Coordinates of C-alpha atoms in Angstrom, one line a residue:
M4 CA 58.0 294.7 31.7
T5 CA 58.9 291.7 29.5
Y6 CA 56.5 290.1 27.1
K7 CA 56.6 287.1 24.8
T8 CA 54.0 287.0 22.0
I9 CA 51.3 284.5 23.0
D10 CA 49.5 282.0 20.8
P11 CA 46.3 280.8 22.5
S12 CA 46.3 277.6 20.5
E13 CA 49.5 276.6 22.3
Y14 CA 48.0 277.0 25.8
P15 CA 46.7 273.4 26.4
L16 CA 50.2 272.0 25.8
Q17 CA 51.9 274.6 27.9
F18 CA 49.5 274.0 30.7
A19 CA 49.9 270.3 30.5
E20 CA 53.7 270.7 30.8
K21 CA 53.3 272.8 33.9
A22 CA 51.0 270.2 35.5
K23 CA 53.5 267.4 34.7
H24 CA 56.3 269.4 36.2
L25 CA 54.5 270.2 39.4
Q26 CA 53.3 266.6 39.7
Q27 CA 56.9 265.4 39.4
L28 CA 58.1 267.9 42.1
L29 CA 55.4 266.8 44.5
S30 CA 55.6 263.0 43.8
P31 CA 57.9 262.2 46.8
Y32 CA 55.3 263.8 49.1
Y33 CA 51.9 263.4 47.3
K34 CA 50.4 260.5 45.4
G35 CA 46.9 261.9 45.0
E36 CA 45.3 263.7 42.1
L37 CA 46.6 267.2 41.3
E38 CA 43.7 269.6 40.9
L39 CA 44.1 271.7 37.7
H40 CA 42.9 275.2 37.3
E41 CA 43.3 276.7 33.8
S42 CA 43.4 280.4 33.1
P43 CA 41.3 282.2 30.5
R44 CA 43.5 282.2 27.4
T45 CA 43.2 285.9 26.7
H46 CA 42.3 289.1 28.7
Y47 CA 43.1 287.5 32.1
R48 CA 45.5 290.2 33.5
M49 CA 43.9 292.9 35.6
R50 CA 47.1 295.0 35.9
A51 CA 50.0 295.8 33.5
E52 CA 52.9 298.2 33.1
F53 CA 54.4 299.5 29.9
R54 CA 57.4 301.6 29.0
V55 CA 56.6 304.6 26.8
W56 CA 58.7 305.0 23.6
H57 CA 59.1 308.5 22.0
E58 CA 59.9 308.5 18.3
Q59 CA 59.7 311.9 16.6
N60 CA 56.0 312.7 16.6
D61 CA 54.9 309.2 17.5
L62 CA 54.4 307.8 21.0
Y63 CA 53.7 304.2 21.8
Y64 CA 54.0 301.5 24.5
I65 CA 56.7 298.9 24.5
M66 CA 57.6 295.8 26.4
F67 CA 60.8 293.8 26.0
N68 CA 61.3 290.3 24.7
P69 CA 62.6 288.4 27.8
E70 CA 65.1 286.4 25.7
T71 CA 66.5 288.9 23.2
R72 CA 65.6 292.2 25.1
E73 CA 64.3 293.4 21.8
K74 CA 61.6 296.1 22.3
I75 CA 58.1 295.1 21.2
R76 CA 55.5 297.7 20.3
M77 CA 52.3 297.2 22.2
D78 CA 49.3 298.8 20.5
E79 CA 47.2 296.2 22.3
F80 CA 47.9 293.8 25.1
V81 CA 46.1 290.5 24.5
P82 CA 46.7 289.2 28.1
G83 CA 45.3 292.4 29.5
S84 CA 41.7 293.0 30.5
G85 CA 39.4 294.6 28.1
L86 CA 39.5 297.8 30.2
I87 CA 43.3 297.9 30.1
N88 CA 43.2 297.7 26.3
T89 CA 40.6 300.5 26.1
L90 CA 42.6 302.7 28.5
M91 CA 45.9 302.1 26.7
K92 CA 44.6 303.6 23.6
A93 CA 42.8 306.4 25.4
V94 CA 45.8 307.5 27.3
R95 CA 48.1 307.4 24.3
D96 CA 45.7 309.3 22.1
Y97 CA 45.2 311.9 24.7
V98 CA 48.8 312.7 25.7
I99 CA 50.4 312.4 22.3
D100 CA 49.8 316.0 21.3
K101 CA 50.0 317.6 24.8
P102 CA 53.6 318.4 25.6
I103 CA 53.0 319.0 29.3
L104 CA 51.7 315.5 29.8
R105 CA 53.9 313.8 27.2
N106 CA 57.3 315.3 28.0
K107 CA 59.5 313.0 30.0
L108 CA 56.7 310.4 30.4
F109 CA 58.6 307.0 30.5
Q110 CA 56.1 304.5 31.9
V111 CA 52.3 304.0 32.3
D112 CA 50.8 301.4 34.7
F113 CA 47.2 300.2 34.7
L114 CA 45.3 298.6 37.6
T115 CA 41.8 297.4 36.7
T116 CA 39.0 295.3 38.2
T117 CA 36.2 293.2 37.0
T118 CA 33.9 295.9 38.3
N119 CA 35.1 298.4 35.7
E120 CA 37.2 300.5 38.0
A121 CA 40.8 301.6 37.2
V122 CA 43.8 303.5 38.3
I123 CA 46.3 304.8 35.8
S124 CA 49.8 305.7 36.9
C125 CA 52.0 308.0 34.8
L126 CA 55.7 308.0 35.6
Y127 CA 58.0 310.9 34.7
H128 CA 61.6 311.8 34.5
K129 CA 60.8 315.3 35.6
Q130 CA 59.2 317.1 38.5
L131 CA 55.5 317.7 38.3
D132 CA 54.2 321.2 38.7
A133 CA 50.9 323.0 38.9
E134 CA 50.6 323.2 35.2
W135 CA 51.0 319.4 34.9
E136 CA 48.4 318.9 37.5
E137 CA 45.9 321.1 35.8
S138 CA 46.4 319.3 32.5
A139 CA 46.2 315.9 34.3
K140 CA 42.8 316.9 35.8
Q141 CA 41.5 317.7 32.3
M142 CA 42.8 314.2 31.2
H143 CA 41.0 312.6 34.1
E144 CA 37.8 314.4 33.3
T145 CA 38.0 313.3 29.7
L146 CA 38.8 309.6 30.4
S147 CA 36.4 309.1 33.4
P148 CA 33.4 308.2 31.3
I149 CA 35.3 305.0 30.2
T150 CA 35.1 303.5 33.7
D151 CA 32.8 303.5 36.7
K152 CA 35.6 304.9 38.9
L153 CA 38.9 306.3 37.7
G154 CA 42.1 307.4 39.5
L155 CA 44.9 309.1 37.7
I156 CA 48.3 309.3 39.4
G157 CA 51.4 311.2 38.5
R158 CA 54.7 309.9 39.9
A159 CA 58.2 311.5 39.7
R160 CA 61.1 311.4 42.1
K161 CA 59.8 312.0 45.6
Q162 CA 56.4 313.0 44.1
K163 CA 53.0 311.4 44.0
H164 CA 50.0 313.4 42.7
V165 CA 46.6 311.7 43.0
I166 CA 43.6 312.8 41.0
G167 CA 40.4 311.1 41.9
T168 CA 41.7 308.1 43.8
D169 CA 44.6 305.7 44.1
E170 CA 42.6 302.6 44.9
V171 CA 39.8 300.5 43.4
V172 CA 37.3 298.0 44.8
E173 CA 37.2 294.5 43.3
C174 CA 34.2 292.3 43.8
L175 CA 34.4 288.6 43.3
N176 CA 31.5 286.3 43.3
I177 CA 32.6 283.2 45.3
G178 CA 30.0 280.7 46.3
N179 CA 26.8 282.5 47.3
R180 CA 28.5 285.8 48.3
H181 CA 30.1 288.8 46.6
W182 CA 33.4 289.6 48.3
K183 CA 34.9 293.1 48.1
T184 CA 38.6 293.8 48.4
V185 CA 40.4 297.2 48.2
Q186 CA 43.3 297.3 45.8
T187 CA 45.8 300.1 46.0
E188 CA 48.1 301.5 43.4
N189 CA 51.7 300.2 43.8
A190 CA 50.6 297.5 46.3
F191 CA 50.5 293.7 45.6
T192 CA 47.3 292.3 44.2
Q193 CA 46.5 289.0 42.5
P194 CA 46.8 289.8 38.8
N195 CA 44.5 287.1 37.4
A196 CA 41.0 287.7 38.7
E197 CA 39.5 284.4 37.4
I198 CA 42.3 282.3 38.8
N199 CA 42.1 284.2 42.1
K200 CA 38.5 283.2 42.4
Q201 CA 39.4 279.6 41.9
M202 CA 42.3 279.8 44.4
I203 CA 40.0 281.3 47.1
T204 CA 37.3 278.7 46.3
W205 CA 39.8 275.8 46.5
A206 CA 41.1 277.2 49.9
I207 CA 37.5 277.3 51.3
N208 CA 36.8 273.8 50.1
S209 CA 40.1 272.5 51.5
V210 CA 39.7 273.9 55.0
G211 CA 36.1 273.0 55.5
T212 CA 34.4 274.4 58.7
P213 CA 36.6 273.3 61.7
K214 CA 35.7 274.4 65.2
H215 CA 38.9 276.3 65.7
D216 CA 40.7 279.5 64.7
L217 CA 42.8 280.5 61.7
L218 CA 46.2 282.1 61.8
E219 CA 47.2 283.7 58.5
L220 CA 50.7 285.0 57.7
Y221 CA 51.4 287.3 54.7
C222 CA 47.7 288.2 54.4
G223 CA 48.1 291.2 52.0
N224 CA 44.9 293.1 51.5
G225 CA 42.8 290.3 53.0
N226 CA 42.3 288.5 49.7
F227 CA 42.0 285.1 51.3
T228 CA 41.3 286.3 54.9
L229 CA 37.8 287.6 54.4
P230 CA 36.2 284.7 52.4
L231 CA 37.9 282.2 54.8
S232 CA 36.7 284.0 57.9
T233 CA 33.3 282.4 57.4
Q234 CA 34.9 279.0 57.8
F235 CA 36.5 279.6 61.2
E236 CA 35.6 280.8 64.7
H237 CA 38.2 283.6 64.6
V238 CA 41.0 284.8 62.4
L239 CA 44.3 286.5 63.2
A240 CA 46.1 287.8 60.1
T241 CA 49.5 289.4 59.8
E242 CA 51.0 291.6 57.1
I243 CA 54.1 293.9 57.0
S244 CA 52.7 296.4 54.5
K245 CA 50.9 299.3 56.3
R246 CA 48.9 300.2 53.2
S247 CA 47.8 296.6 52.7
V248 CA 46.7 296.2 56.3
A249 CA 44.7 299.5 56.0
S250 CA 43.0 298.1 52.8
A251 CA 42.2 294.9 54.5
Q252 CA 40.6 296.6 57.5
V253 CA 38.4 298.8 55.2
A254 CA 37.3 295.7 53.3
T255 CA 36.5 293.9 56.5
E256 CA 34.0 296.6 57.3
M257 CA 32.7 296.6 53.7
N258 CA 32.0 292.9 53.9
G259 CA 30.4 293.0 57.4
I260 CA 33.0 290.7 58.9
N261 CA 33.6 290.9 62.7
N262 CA 35.7 287.9 63.6
V263 CA 39.1 289.0 62.1
E264 CA 42.0 290.9 63.7
F265 CA 44.9 292.3 61.6
V266 CA 48.4 292.8 62.9
R267 CA 51.0 294.8 61.0
M268 CA 54.1 292.7 61.5
S269 CA 56.3 290.5 59.3
S270 CA 56.0 286.8 59.6
E271 CA 59.4 286.7 61.2
E272 CA 58.5 289.2 63.9
F273 CA 55.2 287.5 64.6
S274 CA 56.9 284.2 64.9
E275 CA 59.3 285.6 67.4
A276 CA 56.4 287.1 69.4
L277 CA 54.4 283.9 69.2
K278 CA 57.3 281.9 70.7
G279 CA 57.5 284.5 73.5
D280 CA 61.1 285.5 72.6
V281 CA 60.3 289.2 72.3
E282 CA 57.5 291.6 73.3
K283 CA 55.9 293.4 70.3
R284 CA 54.2 296.7 70.7
R285 CA 51.7 296.0 67.9
L286 CA 50.5 292.9 69.8
Q287 CA 49.8 294.7 73.1
N288 CA 46.1 294.8 72.6
I289 CA 45.8 291.2 71.4
D290 CA 45.5 288.3 73.7
L291 CA 47.2 285.4 71.8
T292 CA 46.2 283.0 74.5
S293 CA 42.5 283.5 73.7
Y294 CA 43.0 281.9 70.2
D295 CA 42.7 278.3 69.5
F296 CA 44.7 278.1 66.3
G297 CA 44.3 274.8 64.4
T298 CA 45.0 275.9 60.9
V299 CA 47.6 278.3 59.5
L300 CA 47.5 279.8 56.1
V301 CA 50.7 281.1 54.5
D302 CA 51.2 282.8 51.1
P303 CA 54.8 283.8 51.3
P304 CA 57.0 285.6 48.7
R305 CA 59.2 283.6 46.3
A306 CA 61.8 282.9 48.9
G307 CA 59.3 280.7 50.8
L308 CA 59.2 280.3 54.6
D309 CA 62.2 281.1 56.7
A310 CA 63.4 278.6 59.4
L311 CA 61.8 280.5 62.3
T312 CA 58.4 280.7 60.6
L313 CA 58.6 277.0 59.5
N314 CA 59.1 276.1 63.1
V315 CA 56.1 278.1 64.2
V316 CA 53.7 276.8 61.6
S317 CA 54.8 273.2 62.4
Q318 CA 53.0 273.6 65.8
Y319 CA 49.5 273.5 64.2
Q320 CA 47.4 270.7 62.9
R321 CA 47.0 271.9 59.3
I322 CA 49.0 274.2 57.0
L323 CA 47.3 275.7 53.9
Y324 CA 50.2 276.8 51.8
I325 CA 49.8 279.0 48.7
S326 CA 53.0 279.3 46.7
C327 CA 54.3 281.3 43.8
N328 CA 57.6 279.3 43.6
P329 CA 57.3 275.5 43.5
D330 CA 61.1 275.1 44.2
T331 CA 60.9 276.8 47.6
L332 CA 57.5 275.1 48.2
I333 CA 59.1 271.7 47.8
Q334 CA 62.0 272.7 50.1
N335 CA 59.5 273.7 52.8
I336 CA 57.4 270.5 52.3
N337 CA 60.5 268.5 52.7
D338 CA 61.4 270.3 56.0
L339 CA 57.9 269.5 57.3
S340 CA 57.6 266.0 55.9
D341 CA 58.6 264.3 59.2
K342 CA 55.5 265.7 60.9
F343 CA 53.1 266.4 58.0
T344 CA 51.5 264.7 55.0
V345 CA 50.3 266.6 51.9
T346 CA 46.6 265.7 51.5
K347 CA 45.6 268.1 48.8
A348 CA 47.4 269.8 46.0
A349 CA 46.4 272.1 43.1
L350 CA 47.9 274.0 40.2
F351 CA 46.6 277.5 39.5
D352 CA 47.7 279.0 36.2
Q353 CA 48.1 282.6 37.5
F354 CA 50.6 283.4 34.7
P355 CA 49.7 281.6 31.4
Y356 CA 52.3 281.4 28.7
T357 CA 55.2 281.7 31.2
H358 CA 57.2 279.2 33.3
H359 CA 55.7 280.6 36.5
I360 CA 53.6 278.1 38.6
E361 CA 51.2 279.0 41.4
A362 CA 50.4 276.1 43.6
G363 CA 48.3 275.3 46.7
V364 CA 48.9 272.4 49.1
L365 CA 47.2 271.3 52.3
L366 CA 49.5 269.7 54.8
E367 CA 48.0 267.8 57.8
R368 CA 49.8 266.5 60.8
K369 CA 50.6 262.8 60.8
T370 CA 48.9 260.6 63.4
G371 CA 50.5 257.8 65.4

């Protein structure tokens, strides 16, 4: 929950610096053109979280300056979607004179979509009782006309009260199709919807339409899985989060996809099973020998790929690697450089006005 005041006029220079930095990091392995994908300069974040500050009769949101830790009052949030900004004000104005909802409220999180759906999570330093729930239901009823679908969640220690829903359905227009994904409160989702569309489009264009199967590790809620499924014969996708796998399976049905199987396993567990080192109960109904994997897609956490997973992905012809940490990306590319060449590379500015870099690379096996 840190925030540094943004100046949209500075964005071109900041983006150029990111591009230069990534190009330099990749230069030992890639001499081609780096595809550049700029973010919208304002209202690009579809989710945000704020601390709540109580000051006598006043109540307002704050974030902290990442350098000084000074608190910054947030009456609006320029990076946030228009819906986040509307709901920020609506929630604050509603709870400020209602002690049951206001007392011990210390954080509010917002998850929104381009389809005008939202989930609001209110976090408390107190246990939530029936009186709180009744007041929250009234709040939900009052705020619901703002959105097409609204969920309101109360969280306290070992408590989660859901009013309405705890998930939203995002719909992104990619190519000539509208792709639906299920996004759940407190689960990972791509925060920048426009950049997410560009990432998926780049991935589709990069892989083409090969006559083989796709293996995907760290698939999350199926964000890449479902649009890419049309490019491959079959897809096997793994993810450790039970809730994300459930969301992915629901979205698969929503989109009418029938060539994807999901496995709830970590990449490390799956790598062990793929090598035949261990038997895994969650794979008992899947015949791995029936797949003809030629491409593997990885979108790992900031730590990058572990040694075991690196060894497994190196068995395939192509590796499509989406990275949120260029340092570990470069380490992994270096580890693979004896066998693979980087043939495509892109910068996706998922987090404008920060030092964070989202990158995509396609590695193809060397010949000869």
